[in-house]
PDB file of C-alpha atoms in Angstrom:
ATOM      1  CA  UNK N 228    -191.159-194.339 -13.036  1.00  0.00           C
ATOM      2  CA  UNK N 229    -189.376-195.584  -9.964  1.00  0.00           C
ATOM      3  CA  UNK N 230    -189.594-199.270 -10.771  1.00  0.00           C
ATOM      4  CA  UNK N 231    -190.056-201.756 -13.584  1.00  0.00           C
ATOM      5  CA  UNK N 232    -193.588-201.722 -14.971  1.00  0.00           C
ATOM      6  CA  UNK N 233    -195.345-204.314 -17.077  1.00  0.00           C
ATOM      7  CA  UNK N 234    -198.614-204.384 -18.990  1.00  0.00           C
ATOM      8  CA  UNK N 235    -201.074-205.861 -19.127  1.00  0.00           C
ATOM      9  CA  UNK N 236    -201.061-207.368 -15.645  1.00  0.00           C
ATOM     10  CA  UNK N 237    -203.436-210.132 -16.760  1.00  0.00           C
ATOM     11  CA  UNK N 238    -204.084-211.553 -20.198  1.00  0.00           C
ATOM     12  CA  UNK N 239    -206.492-214.266 -21.248  1.00  0.00           C
ATOM     13  CA  UNK N 240    -206.020-215.614 -24.744  1.00  0.00           C
ATOM     14  CA  UNK N 241    -207.701-218.303 -26.759  1.00  0.00           C
ATOM     15  CA  UNK N 242    -205.409-220.996 -28.053  1.00  0.00           C
ATOM     16  CA  UNK N 243    -203.931-219.888 -31.348  1.00  0.00           C
ATOM     17  CA  UNK N 244    -204.102-216.161 -30.655  1.00  0.00           C
ATOM     18  CA  UNK N 245    -201.046-213.917 -30.689  1.00  0.00           C
ATOM     19  CA  UNK N 246    -200.196-211.877 -27.589  1.00  0.00           C
ATOM     20  CA  UNK N 247    -197.809-209.009 -26.854  1.00  0.00           C
ATOM     21  CA  UNK N 248    -196.480-208.255 -23.388  1.00  0.00           C
ATOM     22  CA  UNK N 249    -194.808-204.938 -22.593  1.00  0.00           C
ATOM     23  CA  UNK N 250    -192.016-204.055 -20.188  1.00  0.00           C
ATOM     24  CA  UNK N 251    -190.842-200.581 -19.145  1.00  0.00           C
ATOM     25  CA  UNK N 252    -187.506-200.916 -17.341  1.00  0.00           C
ATOM     26  CA  UNK N 253    -186.113-198.563 -14.751  1.00  0.00           C
ATOM     27  CA  UNK N 254    -185.037-195.395 -16.525  1.00  0.00           C
ATOM     28  CA  UNK N 255    -181.443-195.582 -17.698  1.00  0.00           C
ATOM     29  CA  UNK N 256    -181.046-199.318 -17.104  1.00  0.00           C
ATOM     30  CA  UNK N 257    -178.943-200.868 -19.826  1.00  0.00           C
ATOM     31  CA  UNK N 258    -179.816-204.518 -19.302  1.00  0.00           C
ATOM     32  CA  UNK N 259    -183.272-206.054 -19.613  1.00  0.00           C
ATOM     33  CA  UNK N 260    -184.319-209.641 -18.973  1.00  0.00           C
ATOM     34  CA  UNK N 261    -187.453-211.701 -19.519  1.00  0.00           C
ATOM     35  CA  UNK N 262    -188.260-214.693 -17.303  1.00  0.00           C
ATOM     36  CA  UNK N 263    -191.114-217.188 -17.273  1.00  0.00           C
ATOM     37  CA  UNK N 264    -192.562-218.472 -14.005  1.00  0.00           C
ATOM     38  CA  UNK N 265    -194.762-221.549 -13.999  1.00  0.00           C
ATOM     39  CA  UNK N 266    -197.100-222.151 -11.079  1.00  0.00           C
ATOM     40  CA  UNK N 267    -195.231-223.257  -7.969  1.00  0.00           C
ATOM     41  CA  UNK N 268    -191.782-222.863  -9.481  1.00  0.00           C
ATOM     42  CA  UNK N 269    -188.996-220.323  -9.598  1.00  0.00           C
ATOM     43  CA  UNK N 270    -188.616-217.972 -12.567  1.00  0.00           C
ATOM     44  CA  UNK N 271    -186.681-219.281 -15.576  1.00  0.00           C
ATOM     45  CA  UNK N 272    -184.626-217.151 -17.947  1.00  0.00           C
ATOM     46  CA  UNK N 273    -185.988-216.488 -21.431  1.00  0.00           C
ATOM     47  CA  UNK N 274    -183.899-213.741 -23.037  1.00  0.00           C
ATOM     48  CA  UNK N 275    -181.513-210.821 -22.365  1.00  0.00           C
ATOM     49  CA  UNK N 276    -180.947-207.422 -23.969  1.00  0.00           C
ATOM     50  CA  UNK N 277    -178.100-204.995 -23.545  1.00  0.00           C
ATOM     51  CA  UNK N 278    -179.453-201.719 -24.867  1.00  0.00           C
ATOM     52  CA  UNK N 279    -181.188-202.699 -28.120  1.00  0.00           C
ATOM     53  CA  UNK N 280    -179.053-205.781 -28.762  1.00  0.00           C
ATOM     54  CA  UNK N 281    -180.513-209.165 -27.916  1.00  0.00           C
ATOM     55  CA  UNK N 282    -177.423-210.952 -26.634  1.00  0.00           C
ATOM     56  CA  UNK N 283    -178.984-214.185 -25.438  1.00  0.00           C
ATOM     57  CA  UNK N 284    -182.249-215.813 -26.435  1.00  0.00           C
ATOM     58  CA  UNK N 285    -181.317-219.322 -25.388  1.00  0.00           C
ATOM     59  CA  UNK N 286    -184.219-219.628 -22.959  1.00  0.00           C
ATOM     60  CA  UNK N 287    -187.010-218.942 -25.445  1.00  0.00           C
ATOM     61  CA  UNK N 288    -188.969-222.228 -25.542  1.00  0.00           C
ATOM     62  CA  UNK N 289    -189.873-222.168 -29.217  1.00  0.00           C
ATOM     63  CA  UNK N 290    -189.784-220.048 -32.353  1.00  0.00           C
ATOM     64  CA  UNK N 291    -193.260-218.841 -31.437  1.00  0.00           C
ATOM     65  CA  UNK N 292    -191.605-216.597 -28.859  1.00  0.00           C
ATOM     66  CA  UNK N 293    -190.042-213.353 -30.018  1.00  0.00           C
ATOM     67  CA  UNK N 294    -188.702-210.374 -28.070  1.00  0.00           C
ATOM     68  CA  UNK N 295    -187.548-206.940 -29.130  1.00  0.00           C
ATOM     69  CA  UNK N 296    -186.214-203.724 -27.633  1.00  0.00           C
ATOM     70  CA  UNK N 297    -185.803-201.485 -30.669  1.00  0.00           C
ATOM     71  CA  UNK N 298    -184.773-198.251 -28.941  1.00  0.00           C
ATOM     72  CA  UNK N 299    -182.976-199.747 -25.978  1.00  0.00           C
ATOM     73  CA  UNK N 300    -185.719-198.910 -23.495  1.00  0.00           C
ATOM     74  CA  UNK N 301    -189.193-200.486 -23.679  1.00  0.00           C
ATOM     75  CA  UNK N 302    -189.290-204.165 -24.580  1.00  0.00           C
ATOM     76  CA  UNK N 303    -192.051-206.358 -25.980  1.00  0.00           C
ATOM     77  CA  UNK N 304    -192.333-210.122 -25.654  1.00  0.00           C
ATOM     78  CA  UNK N 305    -194.541-211.572 -28.363  1.00  0.00           C
ATOM     79  CA  UNK N 306    -195.987-215.066 -28.368  1.00  0.00           C
ATOM     80  CA  UNK N 307    -197.510-216.277 -31.597  1.00  0.00           C
ATOM     81  CA  UNK N 308    -200.163-218.981 -31.884  1.00  0.00           C
ATOM     82  CA  UNK N 309    -200.414-219.397 -28.110  1.00  0.00           C
ATOM     83  CA  UNK N 310    -200.692-222.863 -26.622  1.00  0.00           C
ATOM     84  CA  UNK N 311    -201.998-223.954 -23.231  1.00  0.00           C
ATOM     85  CA  UNK N 312    -198.469-224.715 -22.062  1.00  0.00           C
ATOM     86  CA  UNK N 313    -197.618-221.016 -22.513  1.00  0.00           C
ATOM     87  CA  UNK N 314    -199.814-220.199 -19.502  1.00  0.00           C
ATOM     88  CA  UNK N 315    -197.483-218.700 -16.903  1.00  0.00           C
ATOM     89  CA  UNK N 316    -196.394-215.435 -15.334  1.00  0.00           C
ATOM     90  CA  UNK N 317    -193.964-213.499 -17.507  1.00  0.00           C
ATOM     91  CA  UNK N 318    -191.561-211.357 -15.523  1.00  0.00           C
ATOM     92  CA  UNK N 319    -189.352-208.557 -16.756  1.00  0.00           C
ATOM     93  CA  UNK N 320    -186.248-207.366 -14.922  1.00  0.00           C
ATOM     94  CA  UNK N 321    -183.721-204.623 -15.488  1.00  0.00           C
ATOM     95  CA  UNK N 322    -180.196-203.914 -14.277  1.00  0.00           C
ATOM     96  CA  UNK N 323    -178.168-200.755 -14.345  1.00  0.00           C
ATOM     97  CA  UNK N 324    -174.911-202.024 -15.742  1.00  0.00           C
ATOM     98  CA  UNK N 325    -171.260-201.682 -14.846  1.00  0.00           C
ATOM     99  CA  UNK N 326    -170.110-203.759 -11.926  1.00  0.00           C
ATOM    100  CA  UNK N 327    -173.378-203.505 -10.024  1.00  0.00           C
ATOM    101  CA  UNK N 328    -175.339-206.578 -11.007  1.00  0.00           C
ATOM    102  CA  UNK N 329    -178.557-206.364  -8.987  1.00  0.00           C
ATOM    103  CA  UNK N 330    -181.687-207.116 -10.998  1.00  0.00           C
ATOM    104  CA  UNK N 331    -185.042-205.491 -10.237  1.00  0.00           C
ATOM    105  CA  UNK N 332    -188.282-207.140 -11.270  1.00  0.00           C
ATOM    106  CA  UNK N 333    -191.608-205.870 -12.506  1.00  0.00           C
ATOM    107  CA  UNK N 334    -194.969-207.147 -11.213  1.00  0.00           C
ATOM    108  CA  UNK N 335    -195.341-209.626 -14.070  1.00  0.00           C
ATOM    109  CA  UNK N 336    -198.020-210.436 -16.613  1.00  0.00           C
ATOM    110  CA  UNK N 337    -200.151-213.482 -15.842  1.00  0.00           C
ATOM    111  CA  UNK N 338    -201.024-215.166 -19.141  1.00  0.00           C
ATOM    112  CA  UNK N 339    -203.803-217.731 -19.271  1.00  0.00           C
ATOM    113  CA  UNK N 340    -204.340-219.590 -22.528  1.00  0.00           C
ATOM    114  CA  UNK N 341    -207.730-221.306 -22.817  1.00  0.00           C
TER     115      UNK N 341
ATOM    116  CA  UNK C 248    -175.523-226.010 -15.506  1.00  0.00           C
ATOM    117  CA  UNK C 249    -175.389-224.588 -12.014  1.00  0.00           C
ATOM    118  CA  UNK C 250    -177.747-226.109  -9.439  1.00  0.00           C
ATOM    119  CA  UNK C 251    -179.464-223.990  -6.784  1.00  0.00           C
ATOM    120  CA  UNK C 252    -181.095-225.812  -3.909  1.00  0.00           C
ATOM    121  CA  UNK C 253    -183.168-224.175  -1.199  1.00  0.00           C
ATOM    122  CA  UNK C 254    -184.255-225.606   2.120  1.00  0.00           C
ATOM    123  CA  UNK C 255    -186.630-226.151   3.705  1.00  0.00           C
ATOM    124  CA  UNK C 256    -189.222-226.216   0.908  1.00  0.00           C
ATOM    125  CA  UNK C 257    -192.005-225.291   3.319  1.00  0.00           C
ATOM    126  CA  UNK C 258    -191.978-223.603   6.710  1.00  0.00           C
ATOM    127  CA  UNK C 259    -194.755-222.715   9.131  1.00  0.00           C
ATOM    128  CA  UNK C 260    -193.994-220.330  11.983  1.00  0.00           C
ATOM    129  CA  UNK C 261    -195.874-218.733  14.801  1.00  0.00           C
ATOM    130  CA  UNK C 262    -195.683-214.955  14.780  1.00  0.00           C
ATOM    131  CA  UNK C 263    -192.618-213.798  16.669  1.00  0.00           C
ATOM    132  CA  UNK C 264    -190.505-216.858  15.912  1.00  0.00           C
ATOM    133  CA  UNK C 265    -187.105-216.794  14.193  1.00  0.00           C
ATOM    134  CA  UNK C 266    -186.065-218.830  11.152  1.00  0.00           C
ATOM    135  CA  UNK C 267    -183.135-219.592   8.883  1.00  0.00           C
ATOM    136  CA  UNK C 268    -183.486-220.327   5.175  1.00  0.00           C
ATOM    137  CA  UNK C 269    -180.633-221.921   3.276  1.00  0.00           C
ATOM    138  CA  UNK C 270    -179.446-221.738  -0.339  1.00  0.00           C
ATOM    139  CA  UNK C 271    -176.768-224.072  -1.694  1.00  0.00           C
ATOM    140  CA  UNK C 272    -175.251-223.599  -5.136  1.00  0.00           C
ATOM    141  CA  UNK C 273    -173.019-225.916  -7.124  1.00  0.00           C
ATOM    142  CA  UNK C 274    -170.559-223.524  -8.789  1.00  0.00           C
ATOM    143  CA  UNK C 275    -168.793-220.193  -8.310  1.00  0.00           C
ATOM    144  CA  UNK C 276    -171.043-217.153  -8.670  1.00  0.00           C
ATOM    145  CA  UNK C 277    -170.755-213.459  -9.517  1.00  0.00           C
ATOM    146  CA  UNK C 278    -173.998-212.468  -7.931  1.00  0.00           C
ATOM    147  CA  UNK C 279    -176.478-213.810  -5.411  1.00  0.00           C
ATOM    148  CA  UNK C 280    -179.804-212.239  -4.629  1.00  0.00           C
ATOM    149  CA  UNK C 281    -182.562-213.050  -2.152  1.00  0.00           C
ATOM    150  CA  UNK C 282    -186.144-212.186  -3.070  1.00  0.00           C
ATOM    151  CA  UNK C 283    -189.492-212.314  -1.325  1.00  0.00           C
ATOM    152  CA  UNK C 284    -192.408-213.056  -3.626  1.00  0.00           C
ATOM    153  CA  UNK C 285    -195.529-211.673  -2.014  1.00  0.00           C
ATOM    154  CA  UNK C 286    -199.016-213.176  -2.449  1.00  0.00           C
ATOM    155  CA  UNK C 287    -199.607-210.846  -5.423  1.00  0.00           C
ATOM    156  CA  UNK C 288    -196.595-212.278  -7.227  1.00  0.00           C
ATOM    157  CA  UNK C 289    -194.256-209.301  -6.946  1.00  0.00           C
ATOM    158  CA  UNK C 290    -190.601-210.205  -6.471  1.00  0.00           C
ATOM    159  CA  UNK C 291    -189.200-207.883  -3.835  1.00  0.00           C
ATOM    160  CA  UNK C 292    -185.432-207.475  -3.554  1.00  0.00           C
ATOM    161  CA  UNK C 293    -184.193-208.359  -0.104  1.00  0.00           C
ATOM    162  CA  UNK C 294    -180.424-208.619  -0.516  1.00  0.00           C
ATOM    163  CA  UNK C 295    -177.769-208.402  -3.192  1.00  0.00           C
ATOM    164  CA  UNK C 296    -175.081-210.441  -1.465  1.00  0.00           C
ATOM    165  CA  UNK C 297    -172.442-212.270  -3.531  1.00  0.00           C
ATOM    166  CA  UNK C 298    -170.358-212.540  -0.345  1.00  0.00           C
ATOM    167  CA  UNK C 299    -170.294-211.360   3.255  1.00  0.00           C
ATOM    168  CA  UNK C 300    -173.073-210.376   5.635  1.00  0.00           C
ATOM    169  CA  UNK C 301    -175.782-207.736   5.394  1.00  0.00           C
ATOM    170  CA  UNK C 302    -178.602-206.713   7.658  1.00  0.00           C
ATOM    171  CA  UNK C 303    -181.824-204.851   6.978  1.00  0.00           C
ATOM    172  CA  UNK C 304    -184.136-204.526   9.955  1.00  0.00           C
ATOM    173  CA  UNK C 305    -185.369-207.944  11.039  1.00  0.00           C
ATOM    174  CA  UNK C 306    -183.700-209.625   8.088  1.00  0.00           C
ATOM    175  CA  UNK C 307    -180.085-210.492   7.597  1.00  0.00           C
ATOM    176  CA  UNK C 308    -178.167-212.598   5.114  1.00  0.00           C
ATOM    177  CA  UNK C 309    -174.772-214.257   4.938  1.00  0.00           C
ATOM    178  CA  UNK C 310    -173.080-215.696   1.859  1.00  0.00           C
ATOM    179  CA  UNK C 311    -169.997-217.890   2.168  1.00  0.00           C
ATOM    180  CA  UNK C 312    -168.926-217.981  -1.458  1.00  0.00           C
ATOM    181  CA  UNK C 313    -165.999-220.362  -0.907  1.00  0.00           C
ATOM    182  CA  UNK C 314    -168.378-222.950   0.571  1.00  0.00           C
ATOM    183  CA  UNK C 315    -171.164-222.182  -1.913  1.00  0.00           C
ATOM    184  CA  UNK C 316    -174.036-221.374   0.371  1.00  0.00           C
ATOM    185  CA  UNK C 317    -176.077-218.466   1.605  1.00  0.00           C
ATOM    186  CA  UNK C 318    -178.367-218.082   4.612  1.00  0.00           C
ATOM    187  CA  UNK C 319    -181.315-215.764   5.137  1.00  0.00           C
ATOM    188  CA  UNK C 320    -182.301-215.042   8.730  1.00  0.00           C
ATOM    189  CA  UNK C 321    -185.740-213.790   9.661  1.00  0.00           C
ATOM    190  CA  UNK C 322    -186.172-212.664  13.243  1.00  0.00           C
ATOM    191  CA  UNK C 323    -189.386-211.875  15.112  1.00  0.00           C
ATOM    192  CA  UNK C 324    -191.462-213.008  12.143  1.00  0.00           C
ATOM    193  CA  UNK C 325    -194.682-211.212  11.218  1.00  0.00           C
ATOM    194  CA  UNK C 326    -197.677-212.382   9.208  1.00  0.00           C
ATOM    195  CA  UNK C 327    -196.592-210.030   6.418  1.00  0.00           C
ATOM    196  CA  UNK C 328    -193.427-212.114   6.042  1.00  0.00           C
ATOM    197  CA  UNK C 329    -195.533-214.895   4.529  1.00  0.00           C
ATOM    198  CA  UNK C 330    -194.834-215.762   0.907  1.00  0.00           C
ATOM    199  CA  UNK C 331    -192.126-217.481  -1.071  1.00  0.00           C
ATOM    200  CA  UNK C 332    -188.441-216.713  -0.595  1.00  0.00           C
ATOM    201  CA  UNK C 333    -186.184-217.240  -3.585  1.00  0.00           C
ATOM    202  CA  UNK C 334    -182.439-217.382  -3.854  1.00  0.00           C
ATOM    203  CA  UNK C 335    -181.009-216.639  -7.311  1.00  0.00           C
ATOM    204  CA  UNK C 336    -177.434-216.752  -8.566  1.00  0.00           C
ATOM    205  CA  UNK C 337    -175.476-215.546 -11.564  1.00  0.00           C
ATOM    206  CA  UNK C 338    -172.670-217.843 -12.689  1.00  0.00           C
ATOM    207  CA  UNK C 339    -169.041-216.723 -12.514  1.00  0.00           C
ATOM    208  CA  UNK C 340    -168.684-216.923 -16.302  1.00  0.00           C
ATOM    209  CA  UNK C 341    -170.698-213.709 -16.504  1.00  0.00           C
ATOM    210  CA  UNK C 342    -173.727-215.300 -18.044  1.00  0.00           C
ATOM    211  CA  UNK C 343    -175.741-212.448 -16.434  1.00  0.00           C
ATOM    212  CA  UNK C 344    -178.944-214.447 -16.217  1.00  0.00           C
ATOM    213  CA  UNK C 345    -180.196-215.368 -12.774  1.00  0.00           C
ATOM    214  CA  UNK C 346    -180.730-219.026 -11.958  1.00  0.00           C
ATOM    215  CA  UNK C 347    -183.415-219.420  -9.308  1.00  0.00           C
ATOM    216  CA  UNK C 348    -183.902-222.058  -6.668  1.00  0.00           C
ATOM    217  CA  UNK C 349    -187.309-223.603  -6.177  1.00  0.00           C
ATOM    218  CA  UNK C 350    -188.027-221.390  -3.190  1.00  0.00           C
ATOM    219  CA  UNK C 351    -189.035-221.712   0.447  1.00  0.00           C
ATOM    220  CA  UNK C 352    -192.740-221.223   1.074  1.00  0.00           C
ATOM    221  CA  UNK C 353    -193.214-219.484   4.432  1.00  0.00           C
ATOM    222  CA  UNK C 354    -196.459-219.157   6.332  1.00  0.00           C
ATOM    223  CA  UNK C 355    -196.468-217.053   9.503  1.00  0.00           C
ATOM    224  CA  UNK C 356    -199.522-217.640  11.684  1.00  0.00           C
ATOM    225  CA  UNK C 357    -200.880-214.962  14.047  1.00  0.00           C
TER     226      UNK C 357
END
C-alpha cells in the first residue's frame, strides 16, 4: 500500500487479556518504530527495528510488552496481561533508510483496557 | 534527555487569520519534523526540516538549528486546519527515535 497501515484500529480488552497489534510499514522501508500516545500528550517512543533486528527496546514500559518483526516487514506489538494503564493509542511509523530520516505514521490502534 | 517545548499550548483563530507556532529544543538535532494530528488521530507529515525554510501552500516552516528552534507559519487559516500540531526531533547522536513536544492545539472558527 501507499502508506503505513495498522490493525485493528480499535481494540477493547478486559484487564488481564493478551492483545496483538499489527503494523504494515511502507513497502521497502527498512526502519520501523512503535510509539505510545496517551490522551492529550505527544507520542512516546517504545521500540525500533532495522529490518528484522530490534535495535532499541528502551521505551517498552514493562516486560509485558513484546515486539517482533521476524521477516523485516510486518511487525506485531504484543501486550500480555493488559492493565488499565496500557490504554492508549499505539502508533507505528516507518522510514526508508539511508540519509533520509523522515518518519511516516500509520493511523494507530486505540486500545481500551476495561 | 533532549527537551522539546512547543508554544502556545492552545490557540483559537478566526478563519482567515495567520498564526505562528514555535518549537524550542535543548540539544543539537539530526532531524526535525512537523506533524498535524487530525481529529481522527492520524499524524500527517507537514515538513521534514532539520534546517532552513520550506513552503507548502499556506504553510511554511523555518528551522534555525544553531539557535535550536523551529517555527511553523499558517496563513489564511481554514477550519480544516484545526487539530494538534506536533514538533518532533531526532537527537544528533543518531538515536533515530523521535522525541515529541506536547503539541499546540489549534481551533479555527468559521
